[in-house]
Amino acid sequence: MVSGADGERLPAWVTWRPRPFPDANLLLLHGSRLALVDSGFVGHAEETAAWAHARAGHIALVVNTHWHSDHVGGNSLLQAAGSAVAAGAPEAAAVARRDPGCCQAEYLDQPVAPYTVDQPLHDGQLLRLGDADWQVVATPGHTPGHLALWQPEERLLAVGDALSDYDVGWVDLALDGPEAATTALASLHRLAALAPKTLLPAHGPLPADPSAAFATALRRARRLVEDPDGAVRYGARRVFAFALMIRDGIPATEAEPYLHARAWLTDAARLLHLTPETLAAELIDTMLRSGTIVLRDGRLHAAAEHTQVDAEALRVPFPRAWPNLYSQRNE
Ligand SMILES: [Zn+2]
């Protein structure tokens, strides 16, 4: 929930709930059109929906900053309870046509329960959330359809994964092309120019000093532009850490075979002119040395704080096998 110092910086109609991985933070916007920004990981969907309903009642609209599994996992359940879902237009279109690449779920091996997008969002569009008007700010980079939400009167900026207090969103140079890092940097400049009073990131705490958070994020984003190999490795570390978090670790003996079988790892290895075997070994070695992963009881675990996921919750189909809810609705 919102704790003292954080709460004081937010208007009364905003509830901000920080959550550890594998869930994005939750942002509830109270008022006549009750809205929830991002919906967490599928493994915690019931908890997310129960919390939102208990806290606020019927959620009229769920807005996704982007379609990664830690942001859209509650969509399915909330939609079943009558919420509409809004998302960036490129992602909305891909979800509508049941593109197998939806949510990068299969590519990243991160499950997402099937959902639909009721409202595609465009850059500059005004969106009534709660009782306030928010502006959609297209911020491609971390994903091509990534968006931020800007509330000009209160100078609140919900930034999704574009940046956090300590970090900048990883970019997928294999999937989104070599320009993805430059695109992400341009999006960050655009967000910084809004000069928000309060930054609402999807991970980690509310930054005490938004301009300092931007300065750090811009520095890191420039590094991703200048060092594409470093950007590829950074992305690989983030994806692997997430894989460990949602599986309660992976047996050490199975970690390399797991990595060899992943499309994202094979793509990253190709960009780095390495074999998947070399990159997988390097990744595990680097992360063990830096302490971002640890070996415990024969399993590799992510070191960062995270909430356990029930293995059953991972048993949802990848988007290529999602039922076509649109055609069912229209029948
Ligand atoms: Zn993300």
mmCIF file of C-alpha atoms and ligand atoms in Angstrom:
data_model
loop_
_atom_site.group_PDB
_atom_site.id
_atom_site.type_symbol
_atom_site.label_atom_id
_atom_site.label_comp_id
_atom_site.label_asym_id
_atom_site.label_seq_id
_atom_site.Cartn_x
_atom_site.Cartn_y
_atom_site.Cartn_z
ATOM 1 C CA MET A 1 0.000 0.000 0.000
ATOM 2 C CA VAL A 2 1.054 3.603 -0.088
ATOM 3 C CA SER A 3 3.244 4.320 2.880
ATOM 4 C CA GLY A 4 3.473 7.677 4.685
ATOM 5 C CA ALA A 5 6.124 9.564 2.756
ATOM 6 C CA ASP A 6 4.917 8.217 -0.593
ATOM 7 C CA GLY A 7 1.263 8.852 0.186
ATOM 8 C CA GLU A 8 1.922 12.478 1.054
ATOM 9 C CA ARG A 9 3.152 13.104 -2.453
ATOM 10 C CA LEU A 10 0.086 11.640 -4.123
ATOM 11 C CA PRO A 11 -3.423 13.060 -4.479
ATOM 12 C CA ALA A 12 -6.070 11.270 -2.394
ATOM 13 C CA TRP A 13 -7.594 9.748 -5.546
ATOM 14 C CA VAL A 14 -4.429 7.796 -6.325
ATOM 15 C CA THR A 15 -3.569 4.493 -4.658
ATOM 16 C CA TRP A 16 -0.105 3.271 -5.495
ATOM 17 C CA ARG A 17 0.915 -0.200 -4.433
ATOM 18 C CA PRO A 18 4.550 -1.208 -4.872
ATOM 19 C CA ARG A 19 5.052 -4.916 -5.508
ATOM 20 C CA PRO A 20 8.188 -6.997 -5.855
ATOM 21 C CA PHE A 21 8.851 -9.025 -8.997
ATOM 22 C CA PRO A 22 7.323 -10.831 -10.825
ATOM 23 C CA ASP A 23 4.534 -8.236 -10.529
ATOM 24 C CA ALA A 24 4.494 -4.685 -11.762
ATOM 25 C CA ASN A 25 3.431 -2.057 -9.221
ATOM 26 C CA LEU A 26 -0.289 -1.310 -9.167
ATOM 27 C CA LEU A 27 -1.820 2.109 -9.656
ATOM 28 C CA LEU A 28 -5.510 2.595 -8.818
ATOM 29 C CA LEU A 29 -7.162 5.804 -9.966
ATOM 30 C CA HIS A 30 -10.352 6.415 -8.041
ATOM 31 C CA GLY A 31 -13.425 8.264 -9.244
ATOM 32 C CA SER A 32 -16.380 7.772 -11.523
ATOM 33 C CA ARG A 33 -14.347 5.770 -14.047
ATOM 34 C CA LEU A 34 -12.262 3.623 -11.784
ATOM 35 C CA ALA A 35 -9.045 2.569 -13.482
ATOM 36 C CA LEU A 36 -6.165 0.249 -12.761
ATOM 37 C CA VAL A 37 -2.813 0.778 -14.477
ATOM 38 C CA ASP A 38 -1.127 -2.588 -15.154
ATOM 39 C CA SER A 39 -2.356 -5.841 -13.657
ATOM 40 C CA GLY A 40 0.636 -7.859 -12.454
ATOM 41 C CA PHE A 41 1.783 -11.377 -13.304
ATOM 42 C CA VAL A 42 -0.648 -14.207 -14.131
ATOM 43 C CA GLY A 43 0.511 -16.219 -11.106
ATOM 44 C CA HIS A 44 -0.915 -13.525 -8.809
ATOM 45 C CA ALA A 45 -3.971 -12.544 -10.855
ATOM 46 C CA GLU A 46 -6.489 -13.592 -8.215
ATOM 47 C CA GLU A 47 -4.705 -11.619 -5.549
ATOM 48 C CA THR A 48 -4.466 -8.584 -7.830
ATOM 49 C CA ALA A 49 -8.156 -8.672 -8.710
ATOM 50 C CA ALA A 50 -9.218 -9.290 -5.097
ATOM 51 C CA TRP A 51 -7.101 -6.380 -3.899
ATOM 52 C CA ALA A 52 -8.392 -3.990 -6.550
ATOM 53 C CA HIS A 53 -12.016 -4.956 -5.993
ATOM 54 C CA ALA A 54 -11.738 -4.754 -2.192
ATOM 55 C CA ARG A 55 -9.971 -1.445 -2.384
ATOM 56 C CA ALA A 56 -12.109 0.205 -5.004
ATOM 57 C CA GLY A 57 -15.050 -1.873 -6.216
ATOM 58 C CA HIS A 58 -15.724 -2.444 -9.896
ATOM 59 C CA ILE A 59 -12.745 -1.616 -12.101
ATOM 60 C CA ALA A 60 -14.065 0.084 -15.233
ATOM 61 C CA LEU A 61 -10.789 0.098 -17.124
ATOM 62 C CA VAL A 62 -7.416 -1.642 -16.976
ATOM 63 C CA VAL A 63 -4.711 0.282 -18.823
ATOM 64 C CA ASN A 64 -1.548 -1.583 -19.788
ATOM 65 C CA THR A 65 1.661 0.426 -20.131
ATOM 66 C CA HIS A 66 2.896 -2.465 -22.289
ATOM 67 C CA TRP A 67 2.239 -6.138 -22.761
ATOM 68 C CA HIS A 68 5.044 -7.834 -20.832
ATOM 69 C CA SER A 69 3.816 -10.664 -18.613
ATOM 70 C CA ASP A 70 4.337 -8.768 -15.354
ATOM 71 C CA HIS A 71 1.963 -6.010 -16.530
ATOM 72 C CA VAL A 72 -0.920 -7.872 -18.188
ATOM 73 C CA GLY A 73 -1.253 -11.058 -16.117
ATOM 74 C CA GLY A 74 -4.417 -9.918 -14.345
ATOM 75 C CA ASN A 75 -6.157 -8.734 -17.530
ATOM 76 C CA SER A 76 -7.950 -12.018 -18.176
ATOM 77 C CA LEU A 77 -9.491 -12.279 -14.715
ATOM 78 C CA LEU A 78 -10.401 -8.592 -14.493
ATOM 79 C CA GLN A 79 -11.930 -8.716 -17.954
ATOM 80 C CA ALA A 80 -14.035 -11.716 -16.889
ATOM 81 C CA ALA A 81 -15.284 -9.531 -14.019
ATOM 82 C CA GLY A 82 -16.383 -6.826 -16.469
ATOM 83 C CA SER A 83 -13.367 -4.531 -16.792
ATOM 84 C CA ALA A 84 -12.412 -3.157 -20.191
ATOM 85 C CA VAL A 85 -8.756 -3.288 -21.225
ATOM 86 C CA ALA A 86 -6.901 -0.445 -22.950
ATOM 87 C CA ALA A 87 -3.424 -0.740 -24.468
ATOM 88 C CA GLY A 88 -1.135 0.929 -26.979
ATOM 89 C CA ALA A 89 -2.473 0.652 -30.542
ATOM 90 C CA PRO A 90 0.317 -1.590 -31.948
ATOM 91 C CA GLU A 91 -0.146 -4.078 -29.113
ATOM 92 C CA ALA A 92 -3.953 -3.844 -29.318
ATOM 93 C CA ALA A 93 -3.818 -4.740 -33.016
ATOM 94 C CA ALA A 94 -1.505 -7.705 -32.420
ATOM 95 C CA VAL A 95 -3.697 -8.996 -29.582
ATOM 96 C CA ALA A 96 -6.787 -8.614 -31.788
ATOM 97 C CA ARG A 97 -5.294 -10.774 -34.536
ATOM 98 C CA ARG A 98 -3.924 -13.283 -32.014
ATOM 99 C CA ASP A 99 -0.413 -12.749 -33.314
ATOM 100 C CA PRO A 100 1.803 -15.563 -31.948
ATOM 101 C CA GLY A 101 4.272 -12.863 -30.854
ATOM 102 C CA CYS A 102 1.751 -11.303 -28.438
ATOM 103 C CA CYS A 103 3.241 -10.179 -25.140
ATOM 104 C CA GLN A 104 6.525 -11.770 -26.262
ATOM 105 C CA ALA A 105 5.088 -14.513 -24.061
ATOM 106 C CA GLU A 106 6.385 -17.482 -26.034
ATOM 107 C CA TYR A 107 9.612 -15.755 -27.060
ATOM 108 C CA LEU A 108 10.499 -14.871 -23.476
ATOM 109 C CA ASP A 109 8.855 -18.016 -22.024
ATOM 110 C CA GLN A 110 6.653 -15.902 -19.758
ATOM 111 C CA PRO A 111 3.025 -17.072 -19.553
ATOM 112 C CA VAL A 112 0.107 -14.671 -19.998
ATOM 113 C CA ALA A 113 -3.575 -15.668 -19.701
ATOM 114 C CA PRO A 114 -5.652 -14.842 -22.829
ATOM 115 C CA TYR A 115 -7.201 -11.385 -22.966
ATOM 116 C CA THR A 116 -8.536 -8.919 -25.484
ATOM 117 C CA VAL A 117 -7.997 -5.190 -25.864
ATOM 118 C CA ASP A 118 -11.205 -3.159 -25.925
ATOM 119 C CA GLN A 119 -9.620 0.246 -26.424
ATOM 120 C CA PRO A 120 -6.496 0.891 -28.531
ATOM 121 C CA LEU A 121 -4.598 3.967 -27.325
ATOM 122 C CA HIS A 122 -2.813 6.527 -29.489
ATOM 123 C CA ASP A 123 -0.155 9.118 -28.740
ATOM 124 C CA GLY A 124 -1.656 12.358 -27.450
ATOM 125 C CA GLN A 125 -5.056 10.840 -26.765
ATOM 126 C CA LEU A 126 -6.869 12.043 -23.633
ATOM 127 C CA LEU A 127 -8.088 9.299 -21.362
ATOM 128 C CA ARG A 128 -10.486 9.742 -18.463
ATOM 129 C CA LEU A 129 -9.093 7.684 -15.585
ATOM 130 C CA GLY A 130 -10.824 8.030 -12.239
ATOM 131 C CA ASP A 131 -11.976 11.644 -12.254
ATOM 132 C CA ALA A 132 -8.961 13.081 -14.057
ATOM 133 C CA ASP A 133 -7.866 13.428 -17.649
ATOM 134 C CA TRP A 134 -4.616 11.704 -18.505
ATOM 135 C CA GLN A 135 -2.672 12.044 -21.710
ATOM 136 C CA VAL A 136 -1.332 8.996 -23.490
ATOM 137 C CA VAL A 137 2.369 9.433 -24.282
ATOM 138 C CA ALA A 138 3.700 6.850 -26.737
ATOM 139 C CA THR A 139 7.136 5.841 -25.415
ATOM 140 C CA PRO A 140 8.432 3.060 -27.660
ATOM 141 C CA GLY A 141 11.741 1.444 -26.768
ATOM 142 C CA HIS A 142 11.337 -1.143 -24.034
ATOM 143 C CA THR A 143 8.576 -2.491 -26.293
ATOM 144 C CA PRO A 144 7.382 -0.859 -29.531
ATOM 145 C CA GLY A 145 3.902 -0.275 -28.070
ATOM 146 C CA HIS A 146 5.032 1.013 -24.663
ATOM 147 C CA LEU A 147 3.151 4.035 -23.339
ATOM 148 C CA ALA A 148 3.282 6.415 -20.402
ATOM 149 C CA LEU A 149 0.374 8.300 -18.822
ATOM 150 C CA TRP A 150 0.618 12.005 -17.992
ATOM 151 C CA GLN A 151 -1.691 13.925 -15.687
ATOM 152 C CA PRO A 152 -0.791 17.599 -16.292
ATOM 153 C CA GLU A 153 -2.651 19.269 -13.377
ATOM 154 C CA GLU A 154 -0.999 17.129 -10.711
ATOM 155 C CA ARG A 155 2.105 16.602 -12.861
ATOM 156 C CA LEU A 156 1.931 12.833 -12.305
ATOM 157 C CA LEU A 157 3.696 10.587 -14.793
ATOM 158 C CA ALA A 158 3.159 6.823 -14.866
ATOM 159 C CA VAL A 159 6.162 5.525 -16.793
ATOM 160 C CA GLY A 160 5.746 1.751 -16.931
ATOM 161 C CA ASP A 161 9.149 0.181 -17.549
ATOM 162 C CA ALA A 162 10.677 3.185 -19.340
ATOM 163 C CA LEU A 163 12.615 3.941 -16.171
ATOM 164 C CA SER A 164 12.578 3.311 -12.445
ATOM 165 C CA ASP A 165 14.337 4.884 -9.498
ATOM 166 C CA TYR A 166 17.445 2.815 -10.134
ATOM 167 C CA ASP A 167 17.199 1.528 -13.648
ATOM 168 C CA VAL A 168 16.185 1.925 -17.263
ATOM 169 C CA GLY A 169 14.043 -0.514 -19.236
ATOM 170 C CA TRP A 170 15.986 -3.179 -21.139
ATOM 171 C CA VAL A 171 15.645 -3.167 -24.905
ATOM 172 C CA ASP A 172 15.280 -6.120 -27.236
ATOM 173 C CA LEU A 173 17.687 -5.454 -30.108
ATOM 174 C CA ALA A 174 17.032 -8.881 -31.655
ATOM 175 C CA LEU A 175 13.256 -8.583 -31.768
ATOM 176 C CA ASP A 176 12.835 -4.824 -32.206
ATOM 177 C CA GLY A 177 15.919 -4.044 -34.279
ATOM 178 C CA PRO A 178 19.195 -2.196 -33.697
ATOM 179 C CA GLU A 179 17.371 1.154 -33.376
ATOM 180 C CA ALA A 180 15.423 0.068 -30.285
ATOM 181 C CA ALA A 181 17.957 1.604 -27.875
ATOM 182 C CA THR A 182 17.948 4.950 -29.717
ATOM 183 C CA THR A 183 14.150 4.871 -29.720
ATOM 184 C CA ALA A 184 14.099 4.214 -25.968
ATOM 185 C CA LEU A 185 16.501 7.104 -25.377
ATOM 186 C CA ALA A 186 14.297 9.476 -27.403
ATOM 187 C CA SER A 187 11.252 8.369 -25.401
ATOM 188 C CA LEU A 188 13.108 9.064 -22.144
ATOM 189 C CA HIS A 189 13.987 12.576 -23.336
ATOM 190 C CA ARG A 190 10.349 13.141 -24.141
ATOM 191 C CA LEU A 191 9.271 12.035 -20.672
ATOM 192 C CA ALA A 192 11.967 14.096 -18.952
ATOM 193 C CA ALA A 193 10.803 17.205 -20.834
ATOM 194 C CA LEU A 194 7.403 16.911 -19.121
ATOM 195 C CA ALA A 195 9.202 17.671 -15.822
ATOM 196 C CA PRO A 196 6.833 15.622 -13.664
ATOM 197 C CA LYS A 197 6.426 16.332 -9.969
ATOM 198 C CA THR A 198 5.884 12.637 -9.291
ATOM 199 C CA LEU A 199 7.173 9.637 -11.221
ATOM 200 C CA LEU A 200 5.168 6.431 -10.915
ATOM 201 C CA PRO A 201 7.402 3.604 -12.153
ATOM 202 C CA ALA A 202 6.136 0.060 -12.639
ATOM 203 C CA HIS A 203 8.963 -1.394 -10.549
ATOM 204 C CA GLY A 204 10.686 -0.225 -7.385
ATOM 205 C CA PRO A 205 9.856 2.742 -5.161
ATOM 206 C CA LEU A 206 8.555 6.201 -6.043
ATOM 207 C CA PRO A 207 11.710 8.164 -6.924
ATOM 208 C CA ALA A 208 12.295 10.858 -4.294
ATOM 209 C CA ASP A 209 13.783 13.119 -6.953
ATOM 210 C CA PRO A 210 12.327 12.654 -10.454
ATOM 211 C CA SER A 211 15.017 14.740 -12.142
ATOM 212 C CA ALA A 212 17.762 12.649 -10.535
ATOM 213 C CA ALA A 213 15.967 9.475 -11.646
ATOM 214 C CA PHE A 214 15.841 10.830 -15.198
ATOM 215 C CA ALA A 215 19.516 11.782 -15.108
ATOM 216 C CA THR A 216 20.460 8.233 -14.094
ATOM 217 C CA ALA A 217 18.099 6.635 -16.613
ATOM 218 C CA LEU A 218 19.332 8.860 -19.453
ATOM 219 C CA ARG A 219 22.932 7.994 -18.640
ATOM 220 C CA ARG A 220 22.112 4.295 -18.671
ATOM 221 C CA ALA A 221 20.036 4.595 -21.835
ATOM 222 C CA ARG A 222 22.904 6.362 -23.626
ATOM 223 C CA ARG A 223 25.162 3.506 -22.605
ATOM 224 C CA LEU A 224 22.741 1.029 -24.199
ATOM 225 C CA VAL A 225 22.936 3.047 -27.437
ATOM 226 C CA GLU A 226 26.730 3.265 -27.381
ATOM 227 C CA ASP A 227 27.279 -0.362 -26.424
ATOM 228 C CA PRO A 228 24.812 -2.609 -28.299
ATOM 229 C CA ASP A 229 26.575 -5.780 -27.106
ATOM 230 C CA GLY A 230 26.192 -4.560 -23.530
ATOM 231 C CA ALA A 231 22.507 -3.867 -24.223
ATOM 232 C CA VAL A 232 22.005 -7.419 -25.493
ATOM 233 C CA ARG A 233 23.700 -8.867 -22.413
ATOM 234 C CA TYR A 234 21.709 -6.577 -20.098
ATOM 235 C CA GLY A 235 18.446 -7.768 -21.655
ATOM 236 C CA ALA A 236 19.537 -11.400 -21.381
ATOM 237 C CA ARG A 237 20.318 -10.972 -17.683
ATOM 238 C CA ARG A 238 16.900 -9.426 -17.030
ATOM 239 C CA VAL A 239 15.013 -12.138 -18.925
ATOM 240 C CA PHE A 240 16.933 -14.970 -17.260
ATOM 241 C CA ALA A 241 16.441 -13.493 -13.767
ATOM 242 C CA PHE A 242 12.702 -13.287 -14.447
ATOM 243 C CA ALA A 243 12.648 -16.918 -15.638
ATOM 244 C CA LEU A 244 14.230 -17.971 -12.333
ATOM 245 C CA MET A 245 11.778 -15.890 -10.291
ATOM 246 C CA ILE A 246 8.611 -17.374 -11.781
ATOM 247 C CA ARG A 247 9.924 -20.948 -11.473
ATOM 248 C CA ASP A 248 11.211 -20.719 -7.908
ATOM 249 C CA GLY A 249 14.642 -21.224 -9.388
ATOM 250 C CA ILE A 250 15.865 -23.773 -11.930
ATOM 251 C CA PRO A 251 17.999 -26.827 -10.996
ATOM 252 C CA ALA A 252 21.617 -25.854 -11.691
ATOM 253 C CA THR A 253 22.067 -28.854 -13.977
ATOM 254 C CA GLU A 254 19.057 -27.831 -16.091
ATOM 255 C CA ALA A 255 19.849 -24.132 -16.379
ATOM 256 C CA GLU A 256 22.087 -24.358 -19.450
ATOM 257 C CA PRO A 257 19.775 -26.722 -21.371
ATOM 258 C CA TYR A 258 16.873 -24.411 -20.456
ATOM 259 C CA LEU A 259 18.756 -21.450 -21.912
ATOM 260 C CA HIS A 260 19.876 -23.296 -25.070
ATOM 261 C CA ALA A 261 16.221 -23.970 -25.906
ATOM 262 C CA ARG A 262 15.141 -20.318 -25.633
ATOM 263 C CA ALA A 263 14.572 -18.230 -28.745
ATOM 264 C CA TRP A 264 15.656 -15.032 -26.966
ATOM 265 C CA LEU A 265 18.973 -16.625 -25.936
ATOM 266 C CA THR A 266 19.659 -17.941 -29.438
ATOM 267 C CA ASP A 267 18.897 -14.507 -30.923
ATOM 268 C CA ALA A 268 21.123 -12.764 -28.375
ATOM 269 C CA ALA A 269 23.953 -15.193 -29.103
ATOM 270 C CA ARG A 270 23.633 -14.494 -32.829
ATOM 271 C CA LEU A 271 23.899 -10.737 -32.248
ATOM 272 C CA LEU A 272 26.979 -11.293 -30.091
ATOM 273 C CA HIS A 273 28.574 -13.719 -32.601
ATOM 274 C CA LEU A 274 28.620 -16.417 -29.940
ATOM 275 C CA THR A 275 27.152 -19.890 -29.838
ATOM 276 C CA PRO A 276 24.087 -20.284 -27.582
ATOM 277 C CA GLU A 277 26.189 -22.649 -25.461
ATOM 278 C CA THR A 278 28.906 -20.032 -24.931
ATOM 279 C CA LEU A 279 26.434 -17.285 -24.122
ATOM 280 C CA ALA A 280 24.440 -19.462 -21.710
ATOM 281 C CA ALA A 281 27.585 -20.407 -19.793
ATOM 282 C CA GLU A 282 28.795 -16.800 -19.782
ATOM 283 C CA LEU A 283 25.423 -15.521 -18.576
ATOM 284 C CA ILE A 284 25.258 -17.895 -15.612
ATOM 285 C CA ASP A 285 28.897 -17.271 -14.711
ATOM 286 C CA THR A 286 28.560 -13.462 -14.870
ATOM 287 C CA MET A 287 25.360 -13.430 -12.855
ATOM 288 C CA LEU A 288 26.752 -15.763 -10.176
ATOM 289 C CA ARG A 289 29.857 -13.589 -9.860
ATOM 290 C CA SER A 290 27.859 -10.366 -9.595
ATOM 291 C CA GLY A 291 25.459 -11.935 -7.103
ATOM 292 C CA THR A 292 22.329 -11.289 -9.201
ATOM 293 C CA ILE A 293 21.725 -15.052 -9.131
ATOM 294 C CA VAL A 294 22.638 -17.454 -6.325
ATOM 295 C CA LEU A 295 23.042 -21.230 -6.033
ATOM 296 C CA ARG A 296 20.909 -22.612 -3.215
ATOM 297 C CA ASP A 297 20.027 -26.289 -2.611
ATOM 298 C CA GLY A 298 21.160 -27.201 -6.099
ATOM 299 C CA ARG A 299 18.990 -24.576 -7.784
ATOM 300 C CA LEU A 300 19.841 -21.247 -9.334
ATOM 301 C CA HIS A 301 17.673 -18.454 -7.917
ATOM 302 C CA ALA A 302 17.337 -14.772 -8.695
ATOM 303 C CA ALA A 303 18.772 -12.751 -5.823
ATOM 304 C CA ALA A 304 16.402 -9.780 -6.118
ATOM 305 C CA GLU A 305 13.344 -9.758 -3.888
ATOM 306 C CA HIS A 306 10.445 -11.586 -5.506
ATOM 307 C CA THR A 307 7.176 -13.269 -4.619
ATOM 308 C CA GLN A 308 6.776 -17.002 -5.166
ATOM 309 C CA VAL A 309 4.526 -18.269 -7.938
ATOM 310 C CA ASP A 310 2.491 -21.483 -7.837
ATOM 311 C CA ALA A 311 3.785 -23.707 -10.665
ATOM 312 C CA GLU A 312 0.175 -24.470 -11.661
ATOM 313 C CA ALA A 313 -0.328 -20.810 -12.486
ATOM 314 C CA LEU A 314 2.219 -21.069 -15.299
ATOM 315 C CA ARG A 315 0.025 -23.558 -17.164
ATOM 316 C CA VAL A 316 -1.679 -21.129 -19.518
ATOM 317 C CA PRO A 317 -1.477 -21.362 -23.309
ATOM 318 C CA PHE A 318 0.876 -19.193 -25.324
ATOM 319 C CA PRO A 319 -0.897 -16.644 -27.543
ATOM 320 C CA ARG A 320 -0.716 -18.879 -30.645
ATOM 321 C CA ALA A 321 -3.176 -21.153 -28.794
ATOM 322 C CA TRP A 322 -5.351 -18.423 -27.273
ATOM 323 C CA PRO A 323 -9.066 -18.804 -28.073
ATOM 324 C CA ASN A 324 -10.265 -16.189 -30.502
ATOM 325 C CA LEU A 325 -12.537 -14.263 -28.169
ATOM 326 C CA TYR A 326 -13.346 -11.614 -30.750
ATOM 327 C CA SER A 327 -14.959 -14.000 -33.187
ATOM 328 C CA GLN A 328 -16.741 -15.803 -30.331
ATOM 329 C CA ARG A 329 -18.204 -12.503 -29.206
ATOM 330 C CA ASN A 330 -19.427 -11.658 -32.667
ATOM 331 C CA GLU A 331 -21.069 -14.995 -33.336
HETATM 332 ZN ZN ZN B 1 8.492 -4.747 -19.377
#
